[in-house]
Amino acid sequence: MSAGWWRLRWLFNRRVGRALLWAFGLLILAIVANVIGIRLAGSIAGWQRWMADHAGVFFVWRVALYAGTVWGWLWMRRRLRAREPEGGTQQRLLRVEIAAVLAVIALEASQFMQAK
């Protein structure tokens, strides 16, 4: 076996495997939901029209998801800061928080631009 294979050992970690399995499951679930929606709406155009008509509901759903994520993040952040009080942890958390806020802004901006 080549030495390069051992560098990928992290890929076979149980935790990474579970995360990949969850991501794959969510992808399959999204595909199935879209296929069912297209069949119920009669066509792709009908499905897109239905989604456009219900854009407000989807926005409320996303806001609820963001609120739940923020609540979970604050809970996790409080526990992490209690466990690791040094300054490096605070800087890492701040970088992750800034990146997350920028990602949400980019996602919502792209949704807003598509709606116009």
Short mmCIF file of N, CA and C in Angstrom, two decimals:
data_model
loop_
_atom_site.label_atom_id
_atom_site.label_comp_id
_atom_site.label_asym_id
_atom_site.label_seq_id
_atom_site.Cartn_x
_atom_site.Cartn_y
_atom_site.Cartn_z
N MET A 1 0.83 -1.18 0.00
CA MET A 1 0.00 0.00 0.00
C MET A 1 0.87 1.24 0.00
N SER A 2 0.40 2.28 -0.63
CA SER A 2 1.19 3.50 -0.72
C SER A 2 1.05 4.33 0.56
N ALA A 3 2.03 5.19 0.78
CA ALA A 3 2.03 6.03 1.99
C ALA A 3 0.90 7.06 1.93
N GLY A 4 0.47 7.47 0.73
CA GLY A 4 -0.59 8.46 0.58
C GLY A 4 -1.92 7.96 1.11
N TRP A 5 -2.17 6.66 1.06
CA TRP A 5 -3.42 6.10 1.53
C TRP A 5 -3.61 6.36 3.02
N TRP A 6 -2.51 6.29 3.80
CA TRP A 6 -2.61 6.47 5.24
C TRP A 6 -2.98 7.90 5.61
N ARG A 7 -2.71 8.84 4.74
CA ARG A 7 -3.09 10.22 5.01
C ARG A 7 -4.61 10.39 4.98
N LEU A 8 -5.31 9.52 4.29
CA LEU A 8 -6.76 9.59 4.21
C LEU A 8 -7.45 8.79 5.31
N ARG A 9 -6.70 8.39 6.30
CA ARG A 9 -7.26 7.58 7.37
C ARG A 9 -8.41 8.29 8.08
N TRP A 10 -8.36 9.63 8.18
CA TRP A 10 -9.42 10.39 8.83
C TRP A 10 -10.76 10.17 8.14
N LEU A 11 -10.71 9.86 6.84
CA LEU A 11 -11.95 9.66 6.09
C LEU A 11 -12.71 8.43 6.57
N PHE A 12 -12.00 7.49 7.14
CA PHE A 12 -12.63 6.26 7.60
C PHE A 12 -12.97 6.30 9.08
N ASN A 13 -12.88 7.46 9.67
CA ASN A 13 -13.26 7.68 11.05
C ASN A 13 -14.77 7.50 11.18
N ARG A 14 -15.23 6.97 12.25
CA ARG A 14 -16.66 6.72 12.45
C ARG A 14 -17.47 8.02 12.45
N ARG A 15 -16.93 9.06 13.07
CA ARG A 15 -17.63 10.34 13.13
C ARG A 15 -17.77 10.96 11.73
N VAL A 16 -16.72 10.90 10.95
CA VAL A 16 -16.78 11.42 9.58
C VAL A 16 -17.75 10.58 8.75
N GLY A 17 -17.73 9.29 8.95
CA GLY A 17 -18.66 8.41 8.23
C GLY A 17 -20.11 8.75 8.54
N ARG A 18 -20.40 9.01 9.80
CA ARG A 18 -21.77 9.40 10.17
C ARG A 18 -22.17 10.73 9.54
N ALA A 19 -21.25 11.68 9.56
CA ALA A 19 -21.54 12.99 8.96
C ALA A 19 -21.79 12.85 7.47
N LEU A 20 -20.98 12.06 6.79
CA LEU A 20 -21.18 11.84 5.36
C LEU A 20 -22.49 11.11 5.09
N LEU A 21 -22.83 10.17 5.94
CA LEU A 21 -24.09 9.44 5.78
C LEU A 21 -25.28 10.39 5.97
N TRP A 22 -25.22 11.27 6.96
CA TRP A 22 -26.28 12.26 7.17
C TRP A 22 -26.40 13.18 5.97
N ALA A 23 -25.26 13.66 5.46
CA ALA A 23 -25.29 14.56 4.30
C ALA A 23 -25.88 13.86 3.09
N PHE A 24 -25.50 12.61 2.87
CA PHE A 24 -26.04 11.85 1.75
C PHE A 24 -27.53 11.61 1.93
N GLY A 25 -27.95 11.31 3.15
CA GLY A 25 -29.37 11.10 3.42
C GLY A 25 -30.18 12.36 3.18
N LEU A 26 -29.66 13.51 3.60
CA LEU A 26 -30.36 14.77 3.36
C LEU A 26 -30.44 15.09 1.87
N LEU A 27 -29.39 14.78 1.14
CA LEU A 27 -29.40 14.99 -0.31
C LEU A 27 -30.47 14.12 -0.97
N ILE A 28 -30.54 12.87 -0.58
CA ILE A 28 -31.55 11.97 -1.13
C ILE A 28 -32.95 12.45 -0.76
N LEU A 29 -33.13 12.90 0.48
CA LEU A 29 -34.42 13.42 0.93
C LEU A 29 -34.85 14.65 0.11
N ALA A 30 -33.90 15.55 -0.18
CA ALA A 30 -34.21 16.73 -0.98
C ALA A 30 -34.60 16.34 -2.40
N ILE A 31 -33.90 15.38 -2.97
CA ILE A 31 -34.22 14.92 -4.33
C ILE A 31 -35.61 14.30 -4.37
N VAL A 32 -35.91 13.45 -3.40
CA VAL A 32 -37.22 12.79 -3.34
C VAL A 32 -38.33 13.83 -3.17
N ALA A 33 -38.11 14.84 -2.30
CA ALA A 33 -39.12 15.88 -2.09
C ALA A 33 -39.38 16.64 -3.39
N ASN A 34 -38.33 16.94 -4.13
CA ASN A 34 -38.51 17.66 -5.40
C ASN A 34 -39.21 16.80 -6.44
N VAL A 35 -38.87 15.54 -6.52
CA VAL A 35 -39.52 14.65 -7.49
C VAL A 35 -41.01 14.52 -7.16
N ILE A 36 -41.33 14.34 -5.89
CA ILE A 36 -42.74 14.24 -5.49
C ILE A 36 -43.46 15.56 -5.78
N GLY A 37 -42.82 16.69 -5.47
CA GLY A 37 -43.42 17.98 -5.75
C GLY A 37 -43.68 18.20 -7.23
N ILE A 38 -42.74 17.80 -8.07
CA ILE A 38 -42.91 17.95 -9.52
C ILE A 38 -44.08 17.09 -9.99
N ARG A 39 -44.16 15.88 -9.47
CA ARG A 39 -45.27 15.00 -9.87
C ARG A 39 -46.62 15.55 -9.42
N LEU A 40 -46.68 16.07 -8.19
CA LEU A 40 -47.94 16.63 -7.69
C LEU A 40 -48.35 17.89 -8.44
N ALA A 41 -47.37 18.72 -8.81
CA ALA A 41 -47.65 19.97 -9.51
C ALA A 41 -47.89 19.73 -11.00
N GLY A 42 -47.52 18.57 -11.49
CA GLY A 42 -47.77 18.23 -12.89
C GLY A 42 -46.60 18.49 -13.83
N SER A 43 -45.72 19.42 -13.47
CA SER A 43 -44.57 19.73 -14.32
C SER A 43 -43.55 20.52 -13.50
N ILE A 44 -42.38 20.67 -14.09
CA ILE A 44 -41.35 21.46 -13.41
C ILE A 44 -41.80 22.92 -13.31
N ALA A 45 -42.43 23.43 -14.36
CA ALA A 45 -42.91 24.82 -14.34
C ALA A 45 -43.97 25.00 -13.24
N GLY A 46 -44.86 24.03 -13.10
CA GLY A 46 -45.87 24.10 -12.05
C GLY A 46 -45.24 24.06 -10.67
N TRP A 47 -44.23 23.23 -10.51
CA TRP A 47 -43.52 23.14 -9.23
C TRP A 47 -42.81 24.46 -8.91
N GLN A 48 -42.18 25.06 -9.92
CA GLN A 48 -41.51 26.34 -9.70
C GLN A 48 -42.53 27.43 -9.35
N ARG A 49 -43.67 27.40 -10.01
CA ARG A 49 -44.72 28.38 -9.73
C ARG A 49 -45.22 28.21 -8.28
N TRP A 50 -45.46 26.96 -7.87
CA TRP A 50 -45.91 26.69 -6.52
C TRP A 50 -44.88 27.19 -5.50
N MET A 51 -43.61 26.93 -5.77
CA MET A 51 -42.56 27.37 -4.85
C MET A 51 -42.50 28.90 -4.79
N ALA A 52 -42.67 29.57 -5.93
CA ALA A 52 -42.66 31.04 -5.95
C ALA A 52 -43.86 31.59 -5.18
N ASP A 53 -45.01 30.93 -5.32
CA ASP A 53 -46.21 31.38 -4.61
C ASP A 53 -46.07 31.23 -3.09
N HIS A 54 -45.27 30.31 -2.65
CA HIS A 54 -45.11 30.03 -1.23
C HIS A 54 -43.76 30.50 -0.70
N ALA A 55 -43.12 31.43 -1.38
CA ALA A 55 -41.79 31.91 -0.98
C ALA A 55 -41.81 32.50 0.43
N GLY A 56 -42.88 33.17 0.81
CA GLY A 56 -42.98 33.75 2.16
C GLY A 56 -42.94 32.69 3.24
N VAL A 57 -43.62 31.58 3.00
CA VAL A 57 -43.62 30.49 3.97
C VAL A 57 -42.21 29.90 4.09
N PHE A 58 -41.54 29.76 2.96
CA PHE A 58 -40.17 29.23 3.00
C PHE A 58 -39.23 30.19 3.72
N PHE A 59 -39.47 31.50 3.58
CA PHE A 59 -38.65 32.48 4.30
C PHE A 59 -38.86 32.34 5.81
N VAL A 60 -40.10 32.20 6.23
CA VAL A 60 -40.39 32.02 7.66
C VAL A 60 -39.72 30.73 8.17
N TRP A 61 -39.76 29.68 7.36
CA TRP A 61 -39.11 28.41 7.72
C TRP A 61 -37.61 28.61 7.90
N ARG A 62 -36.99 29.35 6.97
CA ARG A 62 -35.54 29.58 7.08
C ARG A 62 -35.22 30.41 8.32
N VAL A 63 -36.03 31.42 8.63
CA VAL A 63 -35.80 32.24 9.82
C VAL A 63 -35.91 31.36 11.08
N ALA A 64 -36.90 30.46 11.10
CA ALA A 64 -37.03 29.55 12.24
C ALA A 64 -35.81 28.64 12.37
N LEU A 65 -35.30 28.15 11.23
CA LEU A 65 -34.08 27.34 11.27
C LEU A 65 -32.88 28.13 11.77
N TYR A 66 -32.76 29.38 11.29
CA TYR A 66 -31.66 30.23 11.75
C TYR A 66 -31.78 30.48 13.25
N ALA A 67 -32.99 30.73 13.74
CA ALA A 67 -33.19 30.97 15.17
C ALA A 67 -32.80 29.74 15.99
N GLY A 68 -33.21 28.57 15.53
CA GLY A 68 -32.83 27.34 16.22
C GLY A 68 -31.33 27.11 16.20
N THR A 69 -30.71 27.42 15.09
CA THR A 69 -29.26 27.27 14.98
C THR A 69 -28.54 28.24 15.91
N VAL A 70 -29.02 29.48 15.99
CA VAL A 70 -28.41 30.47 16.89
C VAL A 70 -28.56 30.01 18.34
N TRP A 71 -29.75 29.52 18.69
CA TRP A 71 -29.95 29.04 20.05
C TRP A 71 -28.97 27.90 20.37
N GLY A 72 -28.84 26.93 19.47
CA GLY A 72 -27.91 25.83 19.67
C GLY A 72 -26.47 26.30 19.73
N TRP A 73 -26.13 27.27 18.88
CA TRP A 73 -24.77 27.80 18.88
C TRP A 73 -24.45 28.48 20.21
N LEU A 74 -25.36 29.29 20.71
CA LEU A 74 -25.12 29.98 21.98
C LEU A 74 -24.97 28.98 23.13
N TRP A 75 -25.76 27.92 23.11
CA TRP A 75 -25.66 26.88 24.13
C TRP A 75 -24.28 26.20 24.05
N MET A 76 -23.88 25.85 22.81
CA MET A 76 -22.59 25.19 22.64
C MET A 76 -21.44 26.13 22.97
N ARG A 77 -21.57 27.39 22.60
CA ARG A 77 -20.53 28.38 22.84
C ARG A 77 -20.30 28.57 24.34
N ARG A 78 -21.38 28.66 25.10
CA ARG A 78 -21.28 28.81 26.55
C ARG A 78 -20.54 27.63 27.17
N ARG A 79 -20.88 26.43 26.73
CA ARG A 79 -20.20 25.23 27.26
C ARG A 79 -18.74 25.19 26.87
N LEU A 80 -18.44 25.56 25.61
CA LEU A 80 -17.06 25.53 25.14
C LEU A 80 -16.20 26.56 25.87
N ARG A 81 -16.75 27.75 26.09
CA ARG A 81 -15.98 28.78 26.79
C ARG A 81 -15.75 28.41 28.25
N ALA A 82 -16.68 27.68 28.85
CA ALA A 82 -16.48 27.23 30.23
C ALA A 82 -15.40 26.15 30.28
N ARG A 83 -15.35 25.32 29.27
CA ARG A 83 -14.37 24.23 29.23
C ARG A 83 -12.99 24.71 28.80
N GLU A 84 -12.94 25.69 27.88
CA GLU A 84 -11.66 26.20 27.36
C GLU A 84 -11.65 27.72 27.48
N PRO A 85 -11.30 28.26 28.64
CA PRO A 85 -11.39 29.72 28.85
C PRO A 85 -10.27 30.55 28.22
N GLU A 86 -9.25 29.92 27.62
CA GLU A 86 -8.13 30.69 27.07
C GLU A 86 -8.57 31.55 25.87
N GLY A 87 -7.76 32.56 25.56
CA GLY A 87 -8.09 33.54 24.54
C GLY A 87 -8.16 32.98 23.13
N GLY A 88 -7.42 31.95 22.83
CA GLY A 88 -7.44 31.37 21.48
C GLY A 88 -8.79 30.81 21.11
N THR A 89 -9.48 30.27 22.07
CA THR A 89 -10.82 29.73 21.84
C THR A 89 -11.77 30.85 21.45
N GLN A 90 -11.68 31.97 22.12
CA GLN A 90 -12.54 33.11 21.82
C GLN A 90 -12.30 33.60 20.39
N GLN A 91 -11.06 33.66 19.97
CA GLN A 91 -10.75 34.11 18.61
C GLN A 91 -11.28 33.13 17.57
N ARG A 92 -11.13 31.85 17.82
CA ARG A 92 -11.64 30.84 16.87
C ARG A 92 -13.16 30.93 16.76
N LEU A 93 -13.83 31.08 17.90
CA LEU A 93 -15.28 31.20 17.88
C LEU A 93 -15.72 32.44 17.11
N LEU A 94 -15.03 33.55 17.32
CA LEU A 94 -15.37 34.78 16.62
C LEU A 94 -15.22 34.62 15.11
N ARG A 95 -14.13 33.96 14.67
CA ARG A 95 -13.92 33.72 13.24
C ARG A 95 -15.03 32.85 12.66
N VAL A 96 -15.43 31.82 13.38
CA VAL A 96 -16.49 30.94 12.91
C VAL A 96 -17.82 31.70 12.86
N GLU A 97 -18.08 32.51 13.86
CA GLU A 97 -19.33 33.27 13.89
C GLU A 97 -19.40 34.26 12.73
N ILE A 98 -18.30 34.95 12.46
CA ILE A 98 -18.28 35.89 11.33
C ILE A 98 -18.49 35.15 10.02
N ALA A 99 -17.82 34.01 9.85
CA ALA A 99 -17.98 33.22 8.62
C ALA A 99 -19.43 32.74 8.47
N ALA A 100 -20.04 32.31 9.56
CA ALA A 100 -21.42 31.83 9.50
C ALA A 100 -22.38 32.95 9.13
N VAL A 101 -22.21 34.11 9.73
CA VAL A 101 -23.09 35.25 9.42
C VAL A 101 -22.92 35.66 7.96
N LEU A 102 -21.68 35.70 7.47
CA LEU A 102 -21.45 36.05 6.07
C LEU A 102 -22.07 35.00 5.13
N ALA A 103 -21.99 33.73 5.50
CA ALA A 103 -22.60 32.69 4.67
C ALA A 103 -24.11 32.83 4.62
N VAL A 104 -24.74 33.11 5.75
CA VAL A 104 -26.20 33.29 5.78
C VAL A 104 -26.59 34.52 4.95
N ILE A 105 -25.84 35.60 5.09
CA ILE A 105 -26.13 36.80 4.30
C ILE A 105 -26.00 36.50 2.81
N ALA A 106 -24.96 35.76 2.43
CA ALA A 106 -24.78 35.41 1.01
C ALA A 106 -25.92 34.53 0.51
N LEU A 107 -26.34 33.56 1.30
CA LEU A 107 -27.45 32.69 0.90
C LEU A 107 -28.75 33.47 0.75
N GLU A 108 -29.04 34.31 1.72
CA GLU A 108 -30.28 35.08 1.66
C GLU A 108 -30.23 36.12 0.54
N ALA A 109 -29.07 36.70 0.29
CA ALA A 109 -28.94 37.65 -0.82
C ALA A 109 -29.17 36.96 -2.15
N SER A 110 -28.64 35.74 -2.29
CA SER A 110 -28.87 35.01 -3.54
C SER A 110 -30.34 34.66 -3.71
N GLN A 111 -31.03 34.33 -2.63
CA GLN A 111 -32.46 34.06 -2.71
C GLN A 111 -33.23 35.34 -3.10
N PHE A 112 -32.81 36.45 -2.52
CA PHE A 112 -33.47 37.72 -2.83
C PHE A 112 -33.25 38.11 -4.29
N MET A 113 -32.03 37.90 -4.77
CA MET A 113 -31.73 38.25 -6.17
C MET A 113 -32.48 37.35 -7.15
N GLN A 114 -32.68 36.09 -6.81
CA GLN A 114 -33.42 35.18 -7.68
C GLN A 114 -34.89 35.53 -7.74
N ALA A 115 -35.41 36.10 -6.65
CA ALA A 115 -36.83 36.46 -6.60
C ALA A 115 -37.15 37.67 -7.48
N LYS A 116 -36.16 38.46 -7.78
CA LYS A 116 -36.41 39.67 -8.59
C LYS A 116 -36.39 39.39 -10.06
#
